[in-house]
PDB file of C-alpha atoms in Angstrom:
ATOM      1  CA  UNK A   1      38.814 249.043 278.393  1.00  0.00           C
ATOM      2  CA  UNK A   2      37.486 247.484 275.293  1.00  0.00           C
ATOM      3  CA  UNK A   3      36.700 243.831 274.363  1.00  0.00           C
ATOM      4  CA  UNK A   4      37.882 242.459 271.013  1.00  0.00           C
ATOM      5  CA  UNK A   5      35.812 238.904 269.973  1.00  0.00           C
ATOM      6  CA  UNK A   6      38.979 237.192 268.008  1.00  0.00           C
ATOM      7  CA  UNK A   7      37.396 234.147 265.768  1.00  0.00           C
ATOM      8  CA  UNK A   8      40.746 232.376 264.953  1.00  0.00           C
ATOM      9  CA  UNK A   9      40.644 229.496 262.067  1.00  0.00           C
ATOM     10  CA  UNK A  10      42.362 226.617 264.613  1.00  0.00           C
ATOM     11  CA  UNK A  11      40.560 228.402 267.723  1.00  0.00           C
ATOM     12  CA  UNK A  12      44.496 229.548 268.068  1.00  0.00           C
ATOM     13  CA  UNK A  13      44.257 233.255 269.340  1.00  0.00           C
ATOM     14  CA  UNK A  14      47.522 234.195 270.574  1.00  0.00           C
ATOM     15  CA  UNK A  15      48.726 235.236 267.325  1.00  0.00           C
ATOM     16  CA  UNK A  16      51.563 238.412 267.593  1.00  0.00           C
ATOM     17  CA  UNK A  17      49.140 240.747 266.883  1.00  0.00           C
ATOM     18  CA  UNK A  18      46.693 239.558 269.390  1.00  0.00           C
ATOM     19  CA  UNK A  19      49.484 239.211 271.861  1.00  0.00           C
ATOM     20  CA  UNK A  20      50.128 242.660 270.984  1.00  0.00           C
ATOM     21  CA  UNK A  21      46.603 243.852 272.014  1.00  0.00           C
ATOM     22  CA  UNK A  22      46.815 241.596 274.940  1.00  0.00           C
ATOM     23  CA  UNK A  23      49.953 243.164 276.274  1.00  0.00           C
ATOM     24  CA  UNK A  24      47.946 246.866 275.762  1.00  0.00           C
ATOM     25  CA  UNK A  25      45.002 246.670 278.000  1.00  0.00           C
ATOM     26  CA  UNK A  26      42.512 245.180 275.605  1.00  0.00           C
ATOM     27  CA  UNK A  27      40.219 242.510 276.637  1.00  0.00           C
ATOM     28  CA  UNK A  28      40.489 239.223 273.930  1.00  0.00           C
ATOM     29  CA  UNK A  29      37.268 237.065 274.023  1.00  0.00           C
ATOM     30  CA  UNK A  30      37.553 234.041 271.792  1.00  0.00           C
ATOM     31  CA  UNK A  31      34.602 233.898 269.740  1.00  0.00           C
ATOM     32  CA  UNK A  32      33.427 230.041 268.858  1.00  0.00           C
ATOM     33  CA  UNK A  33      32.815 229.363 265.274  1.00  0.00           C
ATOM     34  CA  UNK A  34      29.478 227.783 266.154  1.00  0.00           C
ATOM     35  CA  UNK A  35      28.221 230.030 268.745  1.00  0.00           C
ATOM     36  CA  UNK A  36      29.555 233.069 268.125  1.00  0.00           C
ATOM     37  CA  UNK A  37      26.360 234.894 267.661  1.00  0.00           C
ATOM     38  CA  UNK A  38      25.838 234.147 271.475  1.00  0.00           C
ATOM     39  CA  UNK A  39      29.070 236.149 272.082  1.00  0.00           C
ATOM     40  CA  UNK A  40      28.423 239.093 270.658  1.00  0.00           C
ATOM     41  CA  UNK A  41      26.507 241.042 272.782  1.00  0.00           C
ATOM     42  CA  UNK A  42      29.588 240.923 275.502  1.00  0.00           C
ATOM     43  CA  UNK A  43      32.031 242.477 272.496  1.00  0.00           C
ATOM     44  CA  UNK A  44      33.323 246.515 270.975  1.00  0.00           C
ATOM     45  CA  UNK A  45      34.568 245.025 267.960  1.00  0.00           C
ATOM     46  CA  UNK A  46      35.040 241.562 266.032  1.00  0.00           C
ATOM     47  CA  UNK A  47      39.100 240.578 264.687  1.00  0.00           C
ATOM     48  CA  UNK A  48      38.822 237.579 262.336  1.00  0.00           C
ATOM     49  CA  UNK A  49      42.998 235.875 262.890  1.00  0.00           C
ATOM     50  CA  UNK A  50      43.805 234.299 259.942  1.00  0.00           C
ATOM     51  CA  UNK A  51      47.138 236.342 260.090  1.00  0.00           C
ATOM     52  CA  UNK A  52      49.078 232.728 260.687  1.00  0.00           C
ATOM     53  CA  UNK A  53      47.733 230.354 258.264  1.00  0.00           C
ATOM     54  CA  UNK A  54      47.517 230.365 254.684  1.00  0.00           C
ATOM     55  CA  UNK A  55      43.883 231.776 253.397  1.00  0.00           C
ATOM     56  CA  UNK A  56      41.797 229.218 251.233  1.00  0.00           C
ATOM     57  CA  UNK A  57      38.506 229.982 250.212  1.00  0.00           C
ATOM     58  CA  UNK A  58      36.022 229.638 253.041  1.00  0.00           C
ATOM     59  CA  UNK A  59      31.955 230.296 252.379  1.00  0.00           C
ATOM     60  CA  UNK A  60      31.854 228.895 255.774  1.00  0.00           C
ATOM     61  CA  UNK A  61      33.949 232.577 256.804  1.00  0.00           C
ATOM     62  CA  UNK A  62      31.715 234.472 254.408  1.00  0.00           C
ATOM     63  CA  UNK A  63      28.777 233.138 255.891  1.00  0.00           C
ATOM     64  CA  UNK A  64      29.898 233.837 259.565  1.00  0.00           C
ATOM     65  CA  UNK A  65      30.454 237.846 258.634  1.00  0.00           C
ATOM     66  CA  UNK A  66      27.164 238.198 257.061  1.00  0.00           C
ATOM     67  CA  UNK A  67      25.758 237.189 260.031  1.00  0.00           C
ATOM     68  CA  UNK A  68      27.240 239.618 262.224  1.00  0.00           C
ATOM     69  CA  UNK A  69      26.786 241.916 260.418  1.00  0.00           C
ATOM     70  CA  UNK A  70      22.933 241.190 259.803  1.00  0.00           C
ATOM     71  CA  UNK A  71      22.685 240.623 263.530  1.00  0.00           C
ATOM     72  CA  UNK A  72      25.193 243.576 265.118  1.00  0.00           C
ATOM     73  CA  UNK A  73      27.087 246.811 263.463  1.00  0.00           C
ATOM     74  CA  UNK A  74      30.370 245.798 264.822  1.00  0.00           C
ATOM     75  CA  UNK A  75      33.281 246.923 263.070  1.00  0.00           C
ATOM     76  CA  UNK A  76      35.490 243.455 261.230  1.00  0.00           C
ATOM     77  CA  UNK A  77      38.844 243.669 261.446  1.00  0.00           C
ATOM     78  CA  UNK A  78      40.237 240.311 258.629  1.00  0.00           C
ATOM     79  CA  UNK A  79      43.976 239.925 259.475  1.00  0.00           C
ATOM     80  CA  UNK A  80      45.274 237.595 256.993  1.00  0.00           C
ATOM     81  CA  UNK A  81      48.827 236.335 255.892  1.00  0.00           C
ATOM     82  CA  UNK A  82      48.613 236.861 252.022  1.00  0.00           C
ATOM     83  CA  UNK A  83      45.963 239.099 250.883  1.00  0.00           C
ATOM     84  CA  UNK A  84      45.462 239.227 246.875  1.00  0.00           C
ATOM     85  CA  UNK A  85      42.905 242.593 245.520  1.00  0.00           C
ATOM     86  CA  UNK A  86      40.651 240.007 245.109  1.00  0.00           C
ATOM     87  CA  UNK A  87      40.544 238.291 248.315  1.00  0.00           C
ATOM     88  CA  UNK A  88      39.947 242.223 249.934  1.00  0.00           C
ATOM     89  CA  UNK A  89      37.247 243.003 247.713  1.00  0.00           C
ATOM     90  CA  UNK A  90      35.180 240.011 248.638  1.00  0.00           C
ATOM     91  CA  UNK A  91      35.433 240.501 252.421  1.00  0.00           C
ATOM     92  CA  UNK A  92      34.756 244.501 252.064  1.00  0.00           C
ATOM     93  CA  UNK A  93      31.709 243.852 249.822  1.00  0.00           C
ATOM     94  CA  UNK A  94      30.584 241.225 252.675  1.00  0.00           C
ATOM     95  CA  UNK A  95      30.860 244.105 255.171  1.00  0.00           C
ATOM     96  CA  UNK A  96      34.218 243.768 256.723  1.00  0.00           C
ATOM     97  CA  UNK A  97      35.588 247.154 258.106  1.00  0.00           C
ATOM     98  CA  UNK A  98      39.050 246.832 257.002  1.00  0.00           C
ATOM     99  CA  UNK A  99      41.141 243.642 255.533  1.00  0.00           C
ATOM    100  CA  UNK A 100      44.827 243.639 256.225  1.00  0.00           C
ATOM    101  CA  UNK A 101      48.047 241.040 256.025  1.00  0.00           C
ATOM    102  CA  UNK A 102      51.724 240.243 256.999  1.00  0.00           C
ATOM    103  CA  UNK A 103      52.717 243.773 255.604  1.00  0.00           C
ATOM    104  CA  UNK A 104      51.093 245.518 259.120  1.00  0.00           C
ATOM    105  CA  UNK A 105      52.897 244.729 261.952  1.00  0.00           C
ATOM    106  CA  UNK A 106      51.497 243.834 265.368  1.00  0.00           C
ATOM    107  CA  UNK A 107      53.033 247.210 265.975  1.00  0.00           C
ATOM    108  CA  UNK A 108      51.184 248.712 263.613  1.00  0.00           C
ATOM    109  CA  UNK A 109      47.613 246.905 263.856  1.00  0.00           C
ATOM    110  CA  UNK A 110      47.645 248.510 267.857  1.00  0.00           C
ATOM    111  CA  UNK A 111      47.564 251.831 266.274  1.00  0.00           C
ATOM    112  CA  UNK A 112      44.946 250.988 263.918  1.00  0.00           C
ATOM    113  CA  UNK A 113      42.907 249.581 266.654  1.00  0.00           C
ATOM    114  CA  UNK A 114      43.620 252.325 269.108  1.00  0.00           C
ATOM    115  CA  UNK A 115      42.516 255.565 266.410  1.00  0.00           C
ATOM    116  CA  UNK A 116      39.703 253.325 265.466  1.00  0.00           C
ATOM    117  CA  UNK A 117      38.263 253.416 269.086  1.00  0.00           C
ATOM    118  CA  UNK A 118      39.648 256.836 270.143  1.00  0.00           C
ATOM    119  CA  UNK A 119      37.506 258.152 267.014  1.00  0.00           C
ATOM    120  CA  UNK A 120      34.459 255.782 267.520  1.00  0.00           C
ATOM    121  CA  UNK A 121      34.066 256.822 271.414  1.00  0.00           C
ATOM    122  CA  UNK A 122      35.172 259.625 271.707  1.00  0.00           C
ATOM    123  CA  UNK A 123      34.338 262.368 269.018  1.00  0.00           C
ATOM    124  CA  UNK A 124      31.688 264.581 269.248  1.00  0.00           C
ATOM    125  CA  UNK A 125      29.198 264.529 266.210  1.00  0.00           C
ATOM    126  CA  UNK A 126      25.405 265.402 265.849  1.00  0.00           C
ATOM    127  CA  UNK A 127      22.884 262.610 264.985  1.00  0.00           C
ATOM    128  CA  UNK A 128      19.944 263.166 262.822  1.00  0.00           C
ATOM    129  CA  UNK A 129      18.558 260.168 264.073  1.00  0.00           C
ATOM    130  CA  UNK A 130      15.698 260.365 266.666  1.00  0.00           C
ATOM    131  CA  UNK A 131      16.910 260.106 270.348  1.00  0.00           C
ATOM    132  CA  UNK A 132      15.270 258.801 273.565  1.00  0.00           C
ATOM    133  CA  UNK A 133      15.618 262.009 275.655  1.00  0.00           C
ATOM    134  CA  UNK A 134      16.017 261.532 279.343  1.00  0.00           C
ATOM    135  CA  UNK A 135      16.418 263.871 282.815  1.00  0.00           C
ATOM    136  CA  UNK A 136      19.793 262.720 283.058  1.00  0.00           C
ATOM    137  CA  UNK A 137      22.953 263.695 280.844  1.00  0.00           C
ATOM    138  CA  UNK A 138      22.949 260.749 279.460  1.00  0.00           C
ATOM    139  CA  UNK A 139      20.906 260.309 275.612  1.00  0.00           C
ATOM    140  CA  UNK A 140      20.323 257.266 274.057  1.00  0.00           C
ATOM    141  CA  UNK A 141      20.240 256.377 270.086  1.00  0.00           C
ATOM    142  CA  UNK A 142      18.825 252.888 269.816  1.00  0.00           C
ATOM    143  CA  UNK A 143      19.317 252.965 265.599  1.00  0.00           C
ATOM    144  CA  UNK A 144      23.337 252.671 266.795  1.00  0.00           C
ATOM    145  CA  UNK A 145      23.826 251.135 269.936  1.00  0.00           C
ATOM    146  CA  UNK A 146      25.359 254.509 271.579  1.00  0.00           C
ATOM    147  CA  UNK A 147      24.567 256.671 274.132  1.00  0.00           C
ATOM    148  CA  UNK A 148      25.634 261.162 273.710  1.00  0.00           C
ATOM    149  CA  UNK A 149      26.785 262.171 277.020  1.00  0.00           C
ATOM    150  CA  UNK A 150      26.074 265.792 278.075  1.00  0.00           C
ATOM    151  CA  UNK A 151      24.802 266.286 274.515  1.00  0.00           C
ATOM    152  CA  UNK A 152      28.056 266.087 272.357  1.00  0.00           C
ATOM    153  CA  UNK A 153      29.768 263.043 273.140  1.00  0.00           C
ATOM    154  CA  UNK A 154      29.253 259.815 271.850  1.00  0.00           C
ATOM    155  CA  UNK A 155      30.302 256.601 273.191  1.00  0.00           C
ATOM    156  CA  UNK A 156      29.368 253.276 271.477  1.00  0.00           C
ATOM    157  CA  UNK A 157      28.296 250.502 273.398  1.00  0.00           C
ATOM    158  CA  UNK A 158      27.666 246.306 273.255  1.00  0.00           C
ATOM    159  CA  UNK A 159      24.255 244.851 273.024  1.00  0.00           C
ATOM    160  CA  UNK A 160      24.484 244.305 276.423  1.00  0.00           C
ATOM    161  CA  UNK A 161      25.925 247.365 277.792  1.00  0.00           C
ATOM    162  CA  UNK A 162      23.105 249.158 276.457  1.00  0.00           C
ATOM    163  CA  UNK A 163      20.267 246.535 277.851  1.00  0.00           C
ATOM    164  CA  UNK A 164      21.499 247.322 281.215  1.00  0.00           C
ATOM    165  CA  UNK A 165      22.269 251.427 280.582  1.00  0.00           C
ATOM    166  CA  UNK A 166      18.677 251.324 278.834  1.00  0.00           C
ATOM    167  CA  UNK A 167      17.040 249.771 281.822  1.00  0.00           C
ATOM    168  CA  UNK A 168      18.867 251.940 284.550  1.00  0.00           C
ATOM    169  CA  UNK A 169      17.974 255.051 282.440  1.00  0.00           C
ATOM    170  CA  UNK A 170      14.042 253.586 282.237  1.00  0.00           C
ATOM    171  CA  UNK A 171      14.288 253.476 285.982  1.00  0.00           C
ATOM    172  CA  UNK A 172      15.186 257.634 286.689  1.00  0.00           C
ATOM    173  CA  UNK A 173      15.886 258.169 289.839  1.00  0.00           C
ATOM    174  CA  UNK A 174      14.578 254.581 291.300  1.00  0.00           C
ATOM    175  CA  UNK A 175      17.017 252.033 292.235  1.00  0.00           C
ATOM    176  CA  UNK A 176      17.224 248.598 289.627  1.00  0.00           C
ATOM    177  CA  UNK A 177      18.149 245.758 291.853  1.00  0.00           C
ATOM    178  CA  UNK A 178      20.807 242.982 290.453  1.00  0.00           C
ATOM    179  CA  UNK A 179      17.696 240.682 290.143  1.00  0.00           C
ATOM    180  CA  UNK A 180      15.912 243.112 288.077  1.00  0.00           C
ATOM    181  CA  UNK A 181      19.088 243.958 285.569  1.00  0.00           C
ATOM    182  CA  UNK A 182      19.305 239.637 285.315  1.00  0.00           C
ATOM    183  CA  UNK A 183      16.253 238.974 283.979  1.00  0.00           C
ATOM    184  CA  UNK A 184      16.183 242.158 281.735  1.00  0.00           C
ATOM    185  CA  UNK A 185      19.492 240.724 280.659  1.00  0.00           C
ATOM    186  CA  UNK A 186      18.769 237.633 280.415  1.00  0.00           C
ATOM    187  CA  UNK A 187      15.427 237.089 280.220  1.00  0.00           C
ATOM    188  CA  UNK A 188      15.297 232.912 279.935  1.00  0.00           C
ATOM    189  CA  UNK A 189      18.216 231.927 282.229  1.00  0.00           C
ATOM    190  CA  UNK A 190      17.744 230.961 285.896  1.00  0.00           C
ATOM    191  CA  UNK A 191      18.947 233.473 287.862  1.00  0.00           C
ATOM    192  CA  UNK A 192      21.566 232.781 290.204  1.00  0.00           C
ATOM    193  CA  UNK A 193      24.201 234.656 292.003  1.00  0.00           C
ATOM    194  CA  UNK A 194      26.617 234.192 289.081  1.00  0.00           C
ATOM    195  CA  UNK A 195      24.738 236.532 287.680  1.00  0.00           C
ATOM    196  CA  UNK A 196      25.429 239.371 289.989  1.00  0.00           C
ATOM    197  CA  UNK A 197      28.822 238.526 289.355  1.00  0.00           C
ATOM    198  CA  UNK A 198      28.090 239.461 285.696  1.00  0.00           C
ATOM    199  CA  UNK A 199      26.304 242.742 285.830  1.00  0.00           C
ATOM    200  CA  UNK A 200      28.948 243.617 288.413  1.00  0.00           C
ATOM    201  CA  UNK A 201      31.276 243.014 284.993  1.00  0.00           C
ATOM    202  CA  UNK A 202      29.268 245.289 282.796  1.00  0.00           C
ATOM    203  CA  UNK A 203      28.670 247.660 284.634  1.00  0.00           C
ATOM    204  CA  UNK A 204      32.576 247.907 285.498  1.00  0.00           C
ATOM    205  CA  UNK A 205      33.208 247.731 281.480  1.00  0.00           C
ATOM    206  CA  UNK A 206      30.496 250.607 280.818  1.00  0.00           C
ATOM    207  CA  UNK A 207      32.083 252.971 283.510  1.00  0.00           C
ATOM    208  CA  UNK A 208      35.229 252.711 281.706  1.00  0.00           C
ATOM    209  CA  UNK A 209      33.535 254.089 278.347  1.00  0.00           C
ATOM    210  CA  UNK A 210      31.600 256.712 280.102  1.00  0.00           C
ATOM    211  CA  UNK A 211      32.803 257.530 283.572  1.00  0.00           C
ATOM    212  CA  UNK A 212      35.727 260.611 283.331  1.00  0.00           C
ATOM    213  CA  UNK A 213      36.892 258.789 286.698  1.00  0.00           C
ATOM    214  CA  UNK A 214      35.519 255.212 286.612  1.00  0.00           C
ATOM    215  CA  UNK A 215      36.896 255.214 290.662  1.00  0.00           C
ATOM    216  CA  UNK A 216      34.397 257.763 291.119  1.00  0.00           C
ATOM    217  CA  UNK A 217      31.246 257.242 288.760  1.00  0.00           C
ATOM    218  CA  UNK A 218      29.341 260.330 287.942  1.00  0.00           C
ATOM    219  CA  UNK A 219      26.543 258.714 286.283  1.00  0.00           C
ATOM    220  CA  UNK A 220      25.744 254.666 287.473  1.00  0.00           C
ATOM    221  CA  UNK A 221      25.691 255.009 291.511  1.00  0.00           C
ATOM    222  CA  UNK A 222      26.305 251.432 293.521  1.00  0.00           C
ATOM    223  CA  UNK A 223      23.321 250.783 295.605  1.00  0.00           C
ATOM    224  CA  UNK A 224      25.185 248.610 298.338  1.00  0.00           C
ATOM    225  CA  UNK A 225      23.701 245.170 298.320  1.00  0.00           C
ATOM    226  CA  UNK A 226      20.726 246.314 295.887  1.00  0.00           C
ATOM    227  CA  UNK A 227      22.211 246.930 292.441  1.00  0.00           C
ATOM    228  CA  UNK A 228      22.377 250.170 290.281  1.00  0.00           C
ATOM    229  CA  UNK A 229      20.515 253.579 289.850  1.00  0.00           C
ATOM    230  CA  UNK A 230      21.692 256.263 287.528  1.00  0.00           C
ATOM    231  CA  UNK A 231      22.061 259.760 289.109  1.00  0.00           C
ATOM    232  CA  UNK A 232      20.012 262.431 288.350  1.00  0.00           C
ATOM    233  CA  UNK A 233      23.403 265.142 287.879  1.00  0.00           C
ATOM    234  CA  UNK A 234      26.647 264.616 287.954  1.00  0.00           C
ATOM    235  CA  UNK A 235      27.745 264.080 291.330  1.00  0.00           C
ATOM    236  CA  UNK A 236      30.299 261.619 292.426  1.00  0.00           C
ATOM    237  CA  UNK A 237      29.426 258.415 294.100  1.00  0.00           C
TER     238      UNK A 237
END
């Protein structure tokens, strides 16, 4: 299950094509156009809805996708109503992923969305970039946010997913209590039992993107009333 951050120009973001992905098992977190960049971490992907109001020139918008993509390597997704050549050409050059209008339907933008993450998850692919080898199956490759699974599958990850995969990886074969994950998390909040509540979240989201049965996780075990350990070979929890 993947989580789409929708920044919406009226904070509107029940648009038909996000009611579309809403109505397909995707997760829609509004994204706040003045602390967005604290949202981020918790996202797969970024959908900028402008898809129901006329476009006007915004260096306010421009400024807001350079950031992200200084800060992240999310994919953009601009939905707009018009589009002119123009208008496309700015927000690719800025770093958008892909800049569509009115003439994809809702229909339409789910399949786009849907081969996007099919091919950014699951294909397999070999990374010249150096990898932080591990005991377990599981490989991680800090220059992209991903981790390879038994060597040949990649599956991309949020900030925060791979803080806590990192960590649990870090840890072999020792359990990381829900205390531990929280302030490795976040390292300048309070701690409180909300925060369990949280991991418990992340953790769920990451089984979905790496678990073949997410019922019965292969790699993150549930240490009952401790937290999280990853297993050492694939055997089910």
């Amino acid at each position: 299950m993947y989580t789409i951050g929708v920044l919406s120009i009226d904070d509107n973001v029940h648009s038909n094509y996000v009611k579309e992905l809403e109505g397909n098992n995707y997760v829609i977190q509004p994204l706040d156009h003045l602390h967005f960049l604290n949202q981020l971490d918790t996202v797969d992907t970024v959908l900028i809805d402008y898809s129901h109001n006329e476009y006007k020139k915004n260096d306010q918008l421009y400024e807001i996708i350079m950031t992200i993509k200084k800060q992240t390597n999310l994919f953009i997704w601009i939905l707009l109503k018009e589009s002119t050549k123009l208008d496309r050409l700015i927000f690719l050059q800025l770093g958008a992923g892909a800049v569509l209008d009115h003439t994809i339907q809702p229909d339409e933008f789910l399949i786009y969305l849907t081969n996007f993450f099919n091919n950014y998850s699951e294909k397999k692919e070999y990374l010249i970039s150096p990898k932080i080898e591990t005991p377990t199956p599981i490989t991680l490759v800090p220059e992209n946010i991903s981790a390879i699974l038994e060597g040949n599958i990649t599956v991309y990850l949020t900030k925060i997913e791979y803080k806590l995969l990192n960590y649990l990886v870090q840890k072999k074969d020792q359990s990381a209590t829900y205390t531990e994950i929280a302030h490795i998390l976040w390292p300048t909040a309070e701690i409180t039992f909300h925060h369990r509540t949280q991991i418990a979240n992340i953790v769920f989201r990451l089984r979905q993107k790496i678990e073949q049965n997410p019922s019965k996780p292969c790699y993150i075990k549930t240490i009952r009333s401790v937290g999280y350990r990853i297993a050492n070979r694939k055997t089910a929890q």
